[in-house]
PDB file of C-alpha atoms in Angstrom:
ATOM      1  CA  MET I 271     -62.273  -6.520  13.214  1.00 44.00           C
ATOM      2  CA  SER I 272     -59.721  -8.511  11.331  1.00 49.00           C
ATOM      3  CA  SER I 273     -56.228  -7.102  11.433  1.00 50.00           C
ATOM      4  CA  GLY I 274     -54.741  -9.497   8.863  1.00 57.00           C
ATOM      5  CA  SER I 275     -55.148  -7.700   5.545  1.00 68.00           C
ATOM      6  CA  GLY I 276     -55.931  -4.046   6.159  1.00 79.00           C
ATOM      7  CA  PRO I 277     -54.211  -1.223   4.287  1.00 83.00           C
ATOM      8  CA  ALA I 278     -52.040  -0.368   7.283  1.00 83.00           C
ATOM      9  CA  GLU I 279     -50.884  -3.979   7.565  1.00 86.00           C
ATOM     10  CA  ARG I 280     -49.983  -4.056   3.856  1.00 86.00           C
ATOM     11  CA  VAL I 281     -47.997  -0.824   4.184  1.00 87.00           C
ATOM     12  CA  ILE I 282     -46.130  -2.218   7.175  1.00 87.00           C
ATOM     13  CA  LEU I 283     -45.370  -5.456   5.312  1.00 86.00           C
ATOM     14  CA  ALA I 284     -44.192  -3.520   2.256  1.00 87.00           C
ATOM     15  CA  ALA I 285     -41.971  -1.351   4.451  1.00 85.00           C
ATOM     16  CA  ARG I 286     -40.514  -4.452   6.097  1.00 86.00           C
ATOM     17  CA  ARG I 287     -39.831  -6.038   2.701  1.00 87.00           C
ATOM     18  CA  LEU I 288     -38.202  -2.833   1.502  1.00 87.00           C
ATOM     19  CA  LEU I 289     -36.063  -2.607   4.622  1.00 85.00           C
ATOM     20  CA  ARG I 290     -35.098  -6.271   4.292  1.00 87.00           C
ATOM     21  CA  ASN I 291     -34.126  -5.764   0.650  1.00 87.00           C
ATOM     22  CA  LEU I 292     -32.058  -2.716   1.573  1.00 86.00           C
ATOM     23  CA  LEU I 293     -30.305  -4.648   4.322  1.00 86.00           C
ATOM     24  CA  ASP I 294     -29.629  -7.602   2.014  1.00 86.00           C
ATOM     25  CA  THR I 295     -28.232  -5.321  -0.664  1.00 85.00           C
ATOM     26  CA  GLY I 296     -26.114  -3.460   1.876  1.00 84.00           C
ATOM     27  CA  GLU I 297     -24.789  -6.722   3.284  1.00 86.00           C
ATOM     28  CA  THR I 298     -23.887  -7.963  -0.200  1.00 86.00           C
ATOM     29  CA  ARG I 299     -22.069  -4.729  -1.012  1.00 83.00           C
ATOM     30  CA  LEU I 300     -20.267  -4.794   2.331  1.00 84.00           C
ATOM     31  CA  ARG I 301     -19.122  -8.381   1.749  1.00 86.00           C
ATOM     32  CA  LEU I 302     -17.858  -7.377  -1.695  1.00 84.00           C
ATOM     33  CA  ALA I 303     -15.958  -4.458  -0.168  1.00 82.00           C
ATOM     34  CA  VAL I 304     -14.359  -6.708   2.468  1.00 85.00           C
ATOM     35  CA  ILE I 305     -13.300  -9.246  -0.163  1.00 88.00           C
ATOM     36  CA  GLU I 306     -11.837  -6.484  -2.305  1.00 84.00           C
ATOM     37  CA  LEU I 307      -9.933  -5.070   0.672  1.00 86.00           C
ATOM     38  CA  GLN I 308      -8.490  -8.502   1.456  1.00 88.00           C
ATOM     39  CA  GLU I 309      -7.435  -9.018  -2.158  1.00 88.00           C
ATOM     40  CA  GLU I 310      -5.927  -5.540  -2.310  1.00 85.00           C
ATOM     41  CA  ARG I 311      -4.017  -6.147   0.926  1.00 87.00           C
ATOM     42  CA  ALA I 312      -2.565  -9.415  -0.398  1.00 88.00           C
ATOM     43  CA  ARG I 313      -1.688  -7.783  -3.728  1.00 86.00           C
ATOM     44  CA  LEU I 314      -0.065  -4.825  -1.996  1.00 88.00           C
ATOM     45  CA  PHE I 315       1.971  -7.085   0.311  1.00 88.00           C
ATOM     46  CA  SER I 316       3.315  -9.181  -2.559  1.00 89.00           C
ATOM     47  CA  LEU I 317       3.956  -6.025  -4.591  1.00 86.00           C
ATOM     48  CA  LEU I 318       5.934  -4.455  -1.751  1.00 89.00           C
ATOM     49  CA  LEU I 319       7.907  -7.640  -1.096  1.00 90.00           C
ATOM     50  CA  LEU I 320       8.835  -8.175  -4.726  1.00 89.00           C
ATOM     51  CA  SER I 321       9.569  -4.476  -5.207  1.00 87.00           C
ATOM     52  CA  GLY I 322      11.889  -4.496  -2.220  1.00 88.00           C
ATOM     53  CA  ILE I 323      13.787  -7.528  -3.489  1.00 91.00           C
ATOM     54  CA  ALA I 324      14.010  -6.075  -6.996  1.00 89.00           C
ATOM     55  CA  LEU I 325      15.189  -2.736  -5.623  1.00 86.00           C
ATOM     56  CA  MET I 326      17.884  -4.374  -3.533  1.00 88.00           C
ATOM     57  CA  LEU I 327      19.168  -6.478  -6.453  1.00 90.00           C
ATOM     58  CA  PHE I 328      19.009  -3.507  -8.809  1.00 85.00           C
ATOM     59  CA  ALA I 329      20.962  -1.343  -6.356  1.00 86.00           C
ATOM     60  CA  PHE I 330      23.685  -4.000  -6.021  1.00 89.00           C
ATOM     61  CA  GLY I 331      23.847  -4.341  -9.791  1.00 88.00           C
ATOM     62  CA  ILE I 332      24.159  -0.596 -10.339  1.00 85.00           C
ATOM     63  CA  GLY I 333      26.791  -0.366  -7.639  1.00 86.00           C
ATOM     64  CA  MET I 334      28.855  -3.099  -9.257  1.00 89.00           C
ATOM     65  CA  LEU I 335      28.459  -1.526 -12.705  1.00 85.00           C
ATOM     66  CA  MET I 336      29.552   1.857 -11.362  1.00 84.00           C
ATOM     67  CA  LEU I 337      32.541   0.257  -9.702  1.00 87.00           C
ATOM     68  CA  LEU I 338      33.465  -1.491 -12.953  1.00 88.00           C
ATOM     69  CA  ILE I 339      33.233   1.733 -14.975  1.00 84.00           C
ATOM     70  CA  ILE I 340      35.206   3.753 -12.435  1.00 85.00           C
ATOM     71  CA  VAL I 341      37.952   1.128 -12.201  1.00 88.00           C
ATOM     72  CA  ALA I 342      38.121   0.866 -16.003  1.00 86.00           C
ATOM     73  CA  PHE I 343      38.620   4.629 -16.390  1.00 84.00           C
ATOM     74  CA  TRP I 344      40.612   5.182 -13.176  1.00 85.00           C
ATOM     75  CA  GLN I 345      43.885   6.105 -14.870  1.00 88.00           C
ATOM     76  CA  ASP I 346      42.585   8.489 -17.540  1.00 87.00           C
ATOM     77  CA  HIS I 347      39.135   9.911 -16.710  1.00 87.00           C
ATOM     78  CA  ARG I 348      38.144   8.909 -13.195  1.00 83.00           C
ATOM     79  CA  LEU I 349      36.226  12.137 -12.413  1.00 86.00           C
ATOM     80  CA  LEU I 350      34.349  11.966 -15.720  1.00 86.00           C
ATOM     81  CA  ALA I 351      33.422   8.315 -15.063  1.00 83.00           C
ATOM     82  CA  ILE I 352      32.193   9.136 -11.556  1.00 84.00           C
ATOM     83  CA  GLY I 353      30.202  12.145 -12.875  1.00 86.00           C
ATOM     84  CA  ILE I 354      28.573  10.153 -15.683  1.00 85.00           C
ATOM     85  CA  ALA I 355      27.692   7.312 -13.296  1.00 83.00           C
ATOM     86  CA  ALA I 356      26.140   9.805 -10.845  1.00 85.00           C
ATOM     87  CA  GLY I 357      24.211  11.505 -13.655  1.00 88.00           C
ATOM     88  CA  VAL I 358      22.820   8.205 -14.926  1.00 85.00           C
ATOM     89  CA  LEU I 359      21.715   7.283 -11.403  1.00 84.00           C
ATOM     90  CA  ILE I 360      20.027  10.631 -10.834  1.00 88.00           C
ATOM     91  CA  VAL I 361      18.159  10.542 -14.164  1.00 90.00           C
ATOM     92  CA  SER I 362      17.108   6.914 -13.563  1.00 87.00           C
ATOM     93  CA  GLY I 363      15.870   7.808 -10.084  1.00 86.00           C
ATOM     94  CA  LEU I 364      13.814  10.699 -11.445  1.00 91.00           C
ATOM     95  CA  LEU I 365      12.246   8.502 -14.140  1.00 92.00           C
ATOM     96  CA  VAL I 366      11.335   5.848 -11.575  1.00 86.00           C
ATOM     97  CA  ALA I 367       9.889   8.511  -9.238  1.00 86.00           C
ATOM     98  CA  LEU I 368       7.712   9.867 -12.060  1.00 89.00           C
ATOM     99  CA  ARG I 369       6.471   6.353 -12.848  1.00 89.00           C
ATOM    100  CA  VAL I 370       5.648   5.700  -9.179  1.00 85.00           C
ATOM    101  CA  ARG I 371       3.730   8.974  -9.035  1.00 85.00           C
ATOM    102  CA  SER I 372       1.669   8.066 -12.107  1.00 87.00           C
ATOM    103  CA  ILE I 373       0.890   4.603 -10.716  1.00 81.00           C
ATOM    104  CA  SER I 374      -0.108   6.021  -7.326  1.00 79.00           C
ATOM    105  CA  ARG I 375      -2.677   8.335  -8.948  1.00 81.00           C
ATOM    106  CA  GLU I 376      -4.612   5.447 -10.500  1.00 76.00           C
ATOM    107  CA  PRO I 377      -7.585   4.608  -8.268  1.00 71.00           C
ATOM    108  CA  SER I 378      -7.890   0.896  -7.636  1.00 68.00           C
ATOM    109  CA  LEU I 379      -9.215   0.521  -4.104  1.00 64.00           C
ATOM    110  CA  LEU I 380     -12.813  -0.753  -4.005  1.00 67.00           C
ATOM    111  CA  ARG I 381     -13.274  -0.172  -7.745  1.00 71.00           C
ATOM    112  CA  SER I 382     -15.831  -3.000  -8.123  1.00 73.00           C
ATOM    113  CA  THR I 383     -17.757  -1.971  -5.025  1.00 71.00           C
ATOM    114  CA  LEU I 384     -18.025   1.613  -6.213  1.00 72.00           C
ATOM    115  CA  ALA I 385     -19.158   0.398  -9.643  1.00 76.00           C
ATOM    116  CA  ARG I 386     -21.879  -1.738  -8.040  1.00 76.00           C
ATOM    117  CA  PHE I 387     -23.059   1.198  -5.923  1.00 74.00           C
ATOM    118  CA  SER I 388     -23.294   3.302  -9.097  1.00 78.00           C
ATOM    119  CA  GLU I 389     -25.333   0.564 -10.789  1.00 80.00           C
ATOM    120  CA  ASP I 390     -27.625   0.340  -7.758  1.00 75.00           C
ATOM    121  CA  LYS I 391     -28.129   4.097  -7.772  1.00 76.00           C
ATOM    122  CA  GLU I 392     -28.966   4.097 -11.493  1.00 79.00           C
ATOM    123  CA  LEU I 393     -31.471   1.265 -11.017  1.00 77.00           C
ATOM    124  CA  LEU I 394     -33.128   3.100  -8.129  1.00 73.00           C
ATOM    125  CA  ASP I 395     -33.317   6.277 -10.221  1.00 74.00           C
ATOM    126  CA  GLN I 396     -34.898   4.340 -13.109  1.00 77.00           C
ATOM    127  CA  THR I 397     -37.387   2.719 -10.735  1.00 70.00           C
ATOM    128  CA  ARG I 398     -38.272   6.113  -9.279  1.00 67.00           C
ATOM    129  CA  ILE I 399     -38.802   7.576 -12.764  1.00 70.00           C
ATOM    130  CA  ASP I 400     -40.931   4.569 -13.783  1.00 67.00           C
ATOM    131  CA  HIS I 401     -43.080   4.878 -10.645  1.00 63.00           C
ATOM    132  CA  THR I 402     -43.505   8.602 -11.273  1.00 66.00           C
ATOM    133  CA  ARG I 403     -44.714   7.917 -14.809  1.00 67.00           C
ATOM    134  CA  VAL I 404     -47.126   5.229 -13.592  1.00 61.00           C
ATOM    135  CA  GLY I 405     -48.482   7.645 -10.966  1.00 61.00           C
ATOM    136  CA  GLU I 406     -48.997  10.330 -13.610  1.00 64.00           C
ATOM    137  CA  ARG I 407     -50.928   7.848 -15.802  1.00 64.00           C
ATOM    138  CA  HIS I 408     -53.190   6.889 -12.890  1.00 61.00           C
ATOM    139  CA  GLU I 409     -53.923  10.545 -12.154  1.00 62.00           C
ATOM    140  CA  GLU I 410     -54.835  11.194 -15.811  1.00 64.00           C
ATOM    141  CA  SER I 411     -57.289   8.249 -15.861  1.00 59.00           C
TER     142      SER I 411
END
């Protein structure tokens, strides 16, 4: 009995090839996910650093502008100047908070990896449909 090319051996080899392909695809997708996470971490760090610096400079600038306006109107309308400055700051803060909320709702983490998984799923579905059609043709023959 030769055990080199029997049907069972071919099924086992096909299963091994399939498993190997699945592992290779999974490894590729995992590497892509890791690279994307590293890029996202670096982008987030630089974004936070630059945002912090910009926020600090902006706060100093607004403080100096408020001080200038209050000193300029100190004799005549100091309470009005303080109220207007506070109102402008509150409205500006609300606008910035709304912008931050809209940015935070945009999904960006692992976008490419998820797109690749969707493509893989579609290809597998197409392959399954094609194999089903081929099987139906063989049964009709």
